[in-house]
Amino acid sequence: MTFEIENVSKIFVSEDSGEKVYALKDINLTIETGKFVSFVGPSGCGKTTLLRLIEGFENPTEGTIKDDGELVTEPSNERGFIFQHYSLFPWLNVIENVIFGLDINGKPEKENKKRALEYLETVGLKDFAERYPHELSGGMKQRVAIIRSIINDSKSLLMDESFSALDVQTKHKLQKQIYKICEEENKTIIFVTHDIDETVFLSDEIVVLSRRPGTVKKIFKINLERPRDRDAQEFKDLVSEITQEIAALGDG
Ligand SMILES: Nc1ncnc2c1ncn2[C@@H]1O[C@H](COP(=O)(O)OP(=O)(O)OP(=O)(O)O)[C@@H](O)[C@H]1O
Ligand SMILES: [Mg+2]
């Protein structure tokens, strides 16, 4: 088991006005090792907040989060975090960006570069290894940043709308690749998205959060065989069922 989230609530207090925002309320979730779990729900329901608590960027107001039995109090290399808007180091080329941070694994640079090239190849960027960020498109930069996070030997990956800015083709490609890479390495993934098609394509479990304060409204377990077929009736039915579940939460 990777994550145990027990009775977690989060209240933000504004430093200026002292005004309180009740973001999350009584969240209880268990996330098993190697599972792909998504958080979905209306804008502002606390998805990013929950992900940030799991990483350890913030601490819960109430309750506890454990990663493999250890209380999460601060960020850790065991947990990779991929932001929606991330940046590359402009003065490093693609492959240098990818292996940045790997020097702590003690392996020779040559070996790290070889591995980085294999990963870059999976996202069609092998030929761009020596280019610099300003020579890449937005989607290419995003792929580099994602590979940089995947290549670190973290046990889990937390992704906040990481694919939302990509065109559909690139997105579909990356969805297939990320699943494959993580399955091979038995990584636990927690994924936040507004894209229900994406979540049904990728997830073992989909956690629907209610409007703010976010509570666990419903958990869907997706047992469709992989790779999943978007044209299958079962797939379409699940997409519409989950879409309706979220729509039923109302406009607040
Ligand atoms: N650091 C903060 N200080 C104060 N309030 C915050 C802070 N972070 C988030 N909030 C509030 O907590 C609530 C949940 O925000 P959060 O970003 O987690 O929502 P979300 O579900 O990720 O939304 P979206 O789908 O739009 O990204 C919002 O009302 C937001 O204003
Ligand atoms: Mg968010």
mmCIF file of C-alpha atoms and ligand atoms in Angstrom:
data_model
loop_
_atom_site.group_PDB
_atom_site.id
_atom_site.type_symbol
_atom_site.label_atom_id
_atom_site.label_comp_id
_atom_site.label_asym_id
_atom_site.label_seq_id
_atom_site.Cartn_x
_atom_site.Cartn_y
_atom_site.Cartn_z
ATOM 1 C CA MET A 1 0.000 0.000 0.000
ATOM 2 C CA THR A 2 1.411 3.381 -0.864
ATOM 3 C CA PHE A 3 -0.913 6.018 0.510
ATOM 4 C CA GLU A 4 -3.246 6.039 3.481
ATOM 5 C CA ILE A 5 -5.273 9.211 3.774
ATOM 6 C CA GLU A 6 -7.207 9.351 7.027
ATOM 7 C CA ASN A 7 -9.813 11.915 8.060
ATOM 8 C CA VAL A 8 -8.047 14.661 6.154
ATOM 9 C CA SER A 9 -9.450 18.178 6.209
ATOM 10 C CA LYS A 10 -7.842 21.366 4.987
ATOM 11 C CA ILE A 11 -8.814 24.873 5.902
ATOM 12 C CA PHE A 12 -6.909 27.801 4.396
ATOM 13 C CA VAL A 13 -6.800 30.995 6.431
ATOM 14 C CA SER A 14 -6.096 34.219 4.560
ATOM 15 C CA GLU A 15 -3.169 36.100 6.071
ATOM 16 C CA ASP A 16 -4.753 39.479 5.302
ATOM 17 C CA SER A 17 -8.406 39.113 6.207
ATOM 18 C CA GLY A 18 -8.297 35.999 8.392
ATOM 19 C CA GLU A 19 -11.061 34.654 6.172
ATOM 20 C CA LYS A 20 -11.297 30.872 6.071
ATOM 21 C CA VAL A 21 -11.667 28.618 3.034
ATOM 22 C CA TYR A 22 -12.791 25.116 3.846
ATOM 23 C CA ALA A 23 -11.137 23.242 0.961
ATOM 24 C CA LEU A 24 -11.319 19.558 1.974
ATOM 25 C CA LYS A 25 -13.407 17.725 4.518
ATOM 26 C CA ASP A 26 -12.944 14.261 6.013
ATOM 27 C CA ILE A 27 -11.143 12.585 3.156
ATOM 28 C CA ASN A 28 -10.489 8.873 3.661
ATOM 29 C CA LEU A 29 -8.703 7.022 0.880
ATOM 30 C CA THR A 30 -6.342 4.135 0.471
ATOM 31 C CA ILE A 31 -4.183 4.039 -2.627
ATOM 32 C CA GLU A 32 -2.420 0.789 -3.330
ATOM 33 C CA THR A 33 1.062 0.464 -4.793
ATOM 34 C CA GLY A 34 1.173 0.343 -8.574
ATOM 35 C CA LYS A 35 -2.363 1.694 -8.993
ATOM 36 C CA PHE A 36 -3.361 4.526 -11.270
ATOM 37 C CA VAL A 37 -5.837 6.687 -9.379
ATOM 38 C CA SER A 38 -7.489 9.877 -10.628
ATOM 39 C CA PHE A 39 -9.183 12.706 -8.765
ATOM 40 C CA VAL A 40 -11.985 14.425 -10.644
ATOM 41 C CA GLY A 41 -14.606 16.979 -9.638
ATOM 42 C CA PRO A 42 -15.787 20.540 -10.192
ATOM 43 C CA SER A 43 -13.317 23.410 -10.364
ATOM 44 C CA GLY A 44 -12.320 24.558 -6.892
ATOM 45 C CA CYS A 45 -13.339 21.326 -5.143
ATOM 46 C CA GLY A 46 -9.852 20.739 -3.762
ATOM 47 C CA LYS A 47 -8.152 18.342 -6.186
ATOM 48 C CA THR A 48 -4.884 20.274 -6.377
ATOM 49 C CA THR A 49 -5.005 20.849 -2.638
ATOM 50 C CA LEU A 50 -5.322 17.117 -1.986
ATOM 51 C CA LEU A 51 -2.444 16.363 -4.354
ATOM 52 C CA ARG A 52 -0.271 18.994 -2.661
ATOM 53 C CA LEU A 53 -1.064 17.521 0.750
ATOM 54 C CA ILE A 54 -0.074 14.053 -0.483
ATOM 55 C CA GLU A 55 3.226 15.417 -1.786
ATOM 56 C CA GLY A 56 3.838 17.241 1.479
ATOM 57 C CA PHE A 57 3.901 20.786 0.072
ATOM 58 C CA GLU A 58 1.249 21.566 2.664
ATOM 59 C CA ASN A 59 0.021 19.793 5.768
ATOM 60 C CA PRO A 60 -3.573 18.875 6.569
ATOM 61 C CA THR A 61 -5.473 20.926 9.130
ATOM 62 C CA GLU A 62 -6.834 17.654 10.477
ATOM 63 C CA GLY A 63 -6.035 14.016 9.803
ATOM 64 C CA THR A 64 -2.972 12.220 8.507
ATOM 65 C CA ILE A 65 -1.392 11.077 5.266
ATOM 66 C CA LYS A 66 1.033 8.173 5.225
ATOM 67 C CA ASP A 67 3.280 7.002 2.400
ATOM 68 C CA ASP A 68 4.312 3.380 2.937
ATOM 69 C CA GLY A 69 3.538 3.766 6.619
ATOM 70 C CA GLU A 70 5.511 6.995 7.053
ATOM 71 C CA LEU A 71 3.783 10.212 7.958
ATOM 72 C CA VAL A 72 4.026 12.765 5.133
ATOM 73 C CA THR A 73 5.174 16.126 6.474
ATOM 74 C CA GLU A 74 7.313 17.484 3.644
ATOM 75 C CA PRO A 75 8.107 16.768 -0.026
ATOM 76 C CA SER A 76 10.257 13.735 -0.771
ATOM 77 C CA ASN A 77 12.223 12.306 -3.685
ATOM 78 C CA GLU A 78 10.063 9.210 -3.303
ATOM 79 C CA ARG A 79 7.201 11.258 -4.755
ATOM 80 C CA GLY A 80 7.581 12.953 -8.111
ATOM 81 C CA PHE A 81 5.276 15.907 -8.757
ATOM 82 C CA ILE A 82 4.434 17.113 -12.260
ATOM 83 C CA PHE A 83 2.850 20.536 -12.326
ATOM 84 C CA GLN A 84 0.420 21.788 -14.938
ATOM 85 C CA HIS A 85 2.861 24.561 -15.818
ATOM 86 C CA TYR A 86 6.415 23.549 -15.332
ATOM 87 C CA SER A 87 9.619 24.887 -16.621
ATOM 88 C CA LEU A 88 12.833 23.610 -18.104
ATOM 89 C CA PHE A 89 16.228 25.106 -17.440
ATOM 90 C CA PRO A 90 16.801 27.312 -20.509
ATOM 91 C CA TRP A 91 20.599 27.003 -20.293
ATOM 92 C CA LEU A 92 20.553 23.187 -20.438
ATOM 93 C CA ASN A 93 19.743 21.176 -23.542
ATOM 94 C CA VAL A 94 16.989 18.539 -23.617
ATOM 95 C CA ILE A 95 19.011 15.587 -22.382
ATOM 96 C CA GLU A 96 20.742 17.663 -19.718
ATOM 97 C CA ASN A 97 17.326 18.796 -18.515
ATOM 98 C CA VAL A 98 16.131 15.193 -18.375
ATOM 99 C CA ILE A 99 19.063 13.880 -16.352
ATOM 100 C CA PHE A 100 19.244 16.929 -14.084
ATOM 101 C CA GLY A 101 18.626 15.578 -10.603
ATOM 102 C CA LEU A 102 19.821 12.103 -11.486
ATOM 103 C CA ASP A 103 23.365 12.742 -10.277
ATOM 104 C CA ILE A 104 22.140 11.727 -6.833
ATOM 105 C CA ASN A 105 21.611 8.142 -7.985
ATOM 106 C CA GLY A 106 25.365 7.626 -8.163
ATOM 107 C CA LYS A 107 25.258 6.057 -11.620
ATOM 108 C CA PRO A 108 27.731 7.205 -14.275
ATOM 109 C CA GLU A 109 26.496 10.067 -16.460
ATOM 110 C CA LYS A 110 26.874 7.889 -19.542
ATOM 111 C CA GLU A 111 24.413 5.358 -18.172
ATOM 112 C CA ASN A 112 21.929 8.063 -17.187
ATOM 113 C CA LYS A 113 22.163 9.582 -20.655
ATOM 114 C CA LYS A 114 21.543 6.236 -22.298
ATOM 115 C CA ARG A 115 18.441 5.751 -20.203
ATOM 116 C CA ALA A 116 17.307 9.319 -20.886
ATOM 117 C CA LEU A 117 17.636 8.723 -24.634
ATOM 118 C CA GLU A 118 15.483 5.605 -24.406
ATOM 119 C CA TYR A 119 12.781 7.583 -22.640
ATOM 120 C CA LEU A 120 13.047 10.482 -25.080
ATOM 121 C CA GLU A 121 12.621 8.036 -27.907
ATOM 122 C CA THR A 122 9.325 6.836 -26.452
ATOM 123 C CA VAL A 123 7.955 10.375 -26.766
ATOM 124 C CA GLY A 124 9.479 11.007 -30.185
ATOM 125 C CA LEU A 125 12.150 13.400 -28.987
ATOM 126 C CA LYS A 126 15.341 11.411 -29.429
ATOM 127 C CA ASP A 127 16.465 13.629 -32.294
ATOM 128 C CA PHE A 128 15.997 16.716 -30.148
ATOM 129 C CA ALA A 129 18.277 15.583 -27.317
ATOM 130 C CA GLU A 130 20.877 18.264 -28.048
ATOM 131 C CA ARG A 131 18.417 21.109 -28.663
ATOM 132 C CA TYR A 132 17.642 23.854 -26.170
ATOM 133 C CA PRO A 133 14.194 24.625 -24.709
ATOM 134 C CA HIS A 134 13.718 27.781 -26.830
ATOM 135 C CA GLU A 135 13.988 25.584 -29.938
ATOM 136 C CA LEU A 136 11.029 23.407 -28.883
ATOM 137 C CA SER A 137 7.263 23.802 -29.147
ATOM 138 C CA GLY A 138 5.132 24.005 -25.987
ATOM 139 C CA GLY A 139 4.044 20.370 -26.303
ATOM 140 C CA MET A 140 7.626 19.215 -26.796
ATOM 141 C CA LYS A 141 8.742 21.089 -23.692
ATOM 142 C CA GLN A 142 5.918 19.477 -21.770
ATOM 143 C CA ARG A 143 7.038 16.023 -22.912
ATOM 144 C CA VAL A 144 10.597 16.740 -21.784
ATOM 145 C CA ALA A 145 9.371 17.882 -18.381
ATOM 146 C CA ILE A 146 7.228 14.764 -18.011
ATOM 147 C CA ILE A 147 10.118 12.479 -18.948
ATOM 148 C CA ARG A 148 12.332 14.324 -16.482
ATOM 149 C CA SER A 149 9.893 13.439 -13.706
ATOM 150 C CA ILE A 150 9.319 9.866 -14.817
ATOM 151 C CA ILE A 151 13.010 9.044 -15.084
ATOM 152 C CA ASN A 152 13.646 9.792 -11.434
ATOM 153 C CA ASP A 153 13.338 6.620 -9.422
ATOM 154 C CA SER A 154 10.474 7.903 -7.330
ATOM 155 C CA LYS A 155 7.972 5.307 -6.140
ATOM 156 C CA SER A 156 5.041 7.463 -7.087
ATOM 157 C CA LEU A 157 4.108 10.258 -9.448
ATOM 158 C CA LEU A 158 1.598 12.977 -8.686
ATOM 159 C CA MET A 159 0.312 14.736 -11.785
ATOM 160 C CA ASP A 160 -1.841 17.860 -11.803
ATOM 161 C CA GLU A 161 -3.523 18.299 -15.204
ATOM 162 C CA SER A 162 -0.161 17.485 -16.750
ATOM 163 C CA PHE A 163 -1.542 16.753 -20.216
ATOM 164 C CA SER A 164 -4.180 19.472 -20.383
ATOM 165 C CA ALA A 165 -2.261 21.838 -22.653
ATOM 166 C CA LEU A 166 -1.390 19.204 -25.269
ATOM 167 C CA ASP A 167 -3.071 18.577 -28.609
ATOM 168 C CA VAL A 168 -5.221 15.458 -28.715
ATOM 169 C CA GLN A 169 -2.759 13.324 -30.692
ATOM 170 C CA THR A 170 0.210 14.075 -28.454
ATOM 171 C CA LYS A 171 -2.000 13.611 -25.419
ATOM 172 C CA HIS A 172 -3.194 10.181 -26.549
ATOM 173 C CA LYS A 173 0.365 9.118 -27.300
ATOM 174 C CA LEU A 174 1.637 10.223 -23.922
ATOM 175 C CA GLN A 175 -1.284 8.587 -22.137
ATOM 176 C CA LYS A 176 -0.288 5.245 -23.643
ATOM 177 C CA GLN A 177 3.357 5.765 -22.853
ATOM 178 C CA ILE A 178 2.945 6.920 -19.306
ATOM 179 C CA TYR A 179 0.814 3.959 -18.489
ATOM 180 C CA LYS A 180 3.296 1.527 -20.002
ATOM 181 C CA ILE A 181 6.333 3.064 -18.325
ATOM 182 C CA CYS A 182 4.656 3.125 -14.964
ATOM 183 C CA GLU A 183 3.302 -0.385 -15.261
ATOM 184 C CA GLU A 184 6.790 -1.669 -16.040
ATOM 185 C CA GLU A 185 8.190 0.139 -12.992
ATOM 186 C CA ASN A 186 5.178 -0.508 -10.741
ATOM 187 C CA LYS A 187 4.838 3.186 -9.921
ATOM 188 C CA THR A 188 1.792 4.498 -8.133
ATOM 189 C CA ILE A 189 0.217 7.391 -10.005
ATOM 190 C CA ILE A 190 -2.226 9.968 -8.754
ATOM 191 C CA PHE A 191 -3.626 12.009 -11.567
ATOM 192 C CA VAL A 192 -5.802 15.122 -11.476
ATOM 193 C CA THR A 193 -7.771 15.989 -14.576
ATOM 194 C CA HIS A 194 -10.972 17.530 -15.913
ATOM 195 C CA ASP A 195 -10.839 15.227 -18.910
ATOM 196 C CA ILE A 196 -13.162 12.289 -18.232
ATOM 197 C CA ASP A 197 -12.143 10.453 -21.390
ATOM 198 C CA GLU A 198 -8.544 10.647 -20.175
ATOM 199 C CA THR A 199 -9.405 9.409 -16.723
ATOM 200 C CA VAL A 200 -11.367 6.392 -18.020
ATOM 201 C CA PHE A 201 -8.546 5.593 -20.441
ATOM 202 C CA LEU A 202 -5.905 5.610 -17.710
ATOM 203 C CA SER A 203 -7.294 4.868 -14.284
ATOM 204 C CA ASP A 204 -7.728 1.810 -12.141
ATOM 205 C CA GLU A 205 -9.807 3.967 -9.820
ATOM 206 C CA ILE A 206 -11.538 7.309 -10.281
ATOM 207 C CA VAL A 207 -12.310 9.313 -7.170
ATOM 208 C CA VAL A 208 -15.097 11.863 -7.662
ATOM 209 C CA LEU A 209 -14.874 14.763 -5.218
ATOM 210 C CA SER A 210 -17.884 16.861 -4.258
ATOM 211 C CA ARG A 211 -18.033 20.621 -4.441
ATOM 212 C CA ARG A 212 -16.060 22.580 -1.853
ATOM 213 C CA PRO A 213 -15.391 21.512 0.784
ATOM 214 C CA GLY A 214 -14.286 18.487 -1.202
ATOM 215 C CA THR A 215 -15.403 15.130 0.151
ATOM 216 C CA VAL A 216 -15.194 11.732 -1.530
ATOM 217 C CA LYS A 217 -18.490 11.501 -3.416
ATOM 218 C CA LYS A 218 -17.962 8.232 -5.231
ATOM 219 C CA ILE A 219 -15.189 5.863 -6.306
ATOM 220 C CA PHE A 220 -15.379 4.126 -9.674
ATOM 221 C CA LYS A 221 -13.226 1.034 -10.201
ATOM 222 C CA ILE A 222 -12.395 0.628 -13.869
ATOM 223 C CA ASN A 223 -11.804 -2.951 -14.878
ATOM 224 C CA LEU A 224 -11.639 -2.530 -18.655
ATOM 225 C CA GLU A 225 -8.776 -4.375 -20.319
ATOM 226 C CA ARG A 226 -5.749 -2.367 -21.476
ATOM 227 C CA PRO A 227 -4.978 -0.812 -23.826
ATOM 228 C CA ARG A 228 -8.497 0.555 -23.636
ATOM 229 C CA ASP A 229 -10.677 1.046 -26.645
ATOM 230 C CA ARG A 230 -12.317 4.471 -26.748
ATOM 231 C CA ASP A 231 -14.816 3.193 -29.307
ATOM 232 C CA ALA A 232 -16.069 0.362 -27.102
ATOM 233 C CA GLN A 233 -19.585 0.851 -25.761
ATOM 234 C CA GLU A 234 -18.450 0.061 -22.197
ATOM 235 C CA PHE A 235 -15.862 2.839 -22.413
ATOM 236 C CA LYS A 236 -18.403 5.370 -23.678
ATOM 237 C CA ASP A 237 -20.926 4.322 -21.022
ATOM 238 C CA LEU A 238 -18.385 4.899 -18.251
ATOM 239 C CA VAL A 239 -17.461 8.320 -19.639
ATOM 240 C CA SER A 240 -21.093 9.410 -19.666
ATOM 241 C CA GLU A 241 -21.824 7.902 -16.243
ATOM 242 C CA ILE A 242 -18.930 9.785 -14.631
ATOM 243 C CA THR A 243 -19.717 12.982 -16.545
ATOM 244 C CA GLN A 244 -23.285 12.820 -15.223
ATOM 245 C CA GLU A 245 -22.056 12.119 -11.694
ATOM 246 C CA ILE A 246 -20.015 15.334 -11.793
ATOM 247 C CA ALA A 247 -22.797 17.341 -13.470
ATOM 248 C CA ALA A 248 -25.156 16.207 -10.710
ATOM 249 C CA LEU A 249 -22.925 17.974 -8.184
ATOM 250 C CA GLY A 250 -24.398 21.196 -9.578
ATOM 251 C CA ASP A 251 -22.922 24.617 -10.167
ATOM 252 C CA GLY A 252 -22.462 25.377 -6.510
HETATM 253 N N1 LIG B 1 -2.880 28.533 -0.729
HETATM 254 C C1 LIG B 1 -4.199 28.774 -0.675
HETATM 255 N N2 LIG B 1 -4.673 29.739 0.117
HETATM 256 C C2 LIG B 1 -5.996 29.975 0.224
HETATM 257 N N3 LIG B 1 -6.946 29.282 -0.437
HETATM 258 C C3 LIG B 1 -6.526 28.313 -1.243
HETATM 259 C C4 LIG B 1 -5.136 27.991 -1.408
HETATM 260 N N4 LIG B 1 -5.041 26.956 -2.276
HETATM 261 C C5 LIG B 1 -6.308 26.650 -2.649
HETATM 262 N N5 LIG B 1 -7.199 27.441 -2.011
HETATM 263 C C6 LIG B 1 -8.662 27.367 -2.122
HETATM 264 O O1 LIG B 1 -9.038 26.021 -1.904
HETATM 265 C C7 LIG B 1 -10.089 25.653 -2.786
HETATM 266 C C8 LIG B 1 -9.664 24.437 -3.585
HETATM 267 O O2 LIG B 1 -8.658 24.811 -4.505
HETATM 268 P P1 LIG B 1 -7.932 23.772 -5.464
HETATM 269 O O3 LIG B 1 -6.906 24.507 -6.203
HETATM 270 O O4 LIG B 1 -7.499 22.618 -4.658
HETATM 271 O O5 LIG B 1 -9.136 23.337 -6.422
HETATM 272 P P2 LIG B 1 -9.133 22.399 -7.714
HETATM 273 O O6 LIG B 1 -10.129 21.339 -7.480
HETATM 274 O O7 LIG B 1 -7.740 21.985 -8.019
HETATM 275 O O8 LIG B 1 -9.680 23.388 -8.848
HETATM 276 P P3 LIG B 1 -9.362 23.443 -10.419
HETATM 277 O O9 LIG B 1 -10.107 22.295 -11.018
HETATM 278 O O10 LIG B 1 -9.940 24.745 -10.840
HETATM 279 O O11 LIG B 1 -7.884 23.356 -10.588
HETATM 280 C C9 LIG B 1 -10.384 26.877 -3.642
HETATM 281 O O12 LIG B 1 -11.498 27.556 -3.084
HETATM 282 C C10 LIG B 1 -9.135 27.724 -3.503
HETATM 283 O O13 LIG B 1 -9.435 29.076 -3.601
HETATM 284 MG MG MG B 2 -6.427 22.340 -9.620
#
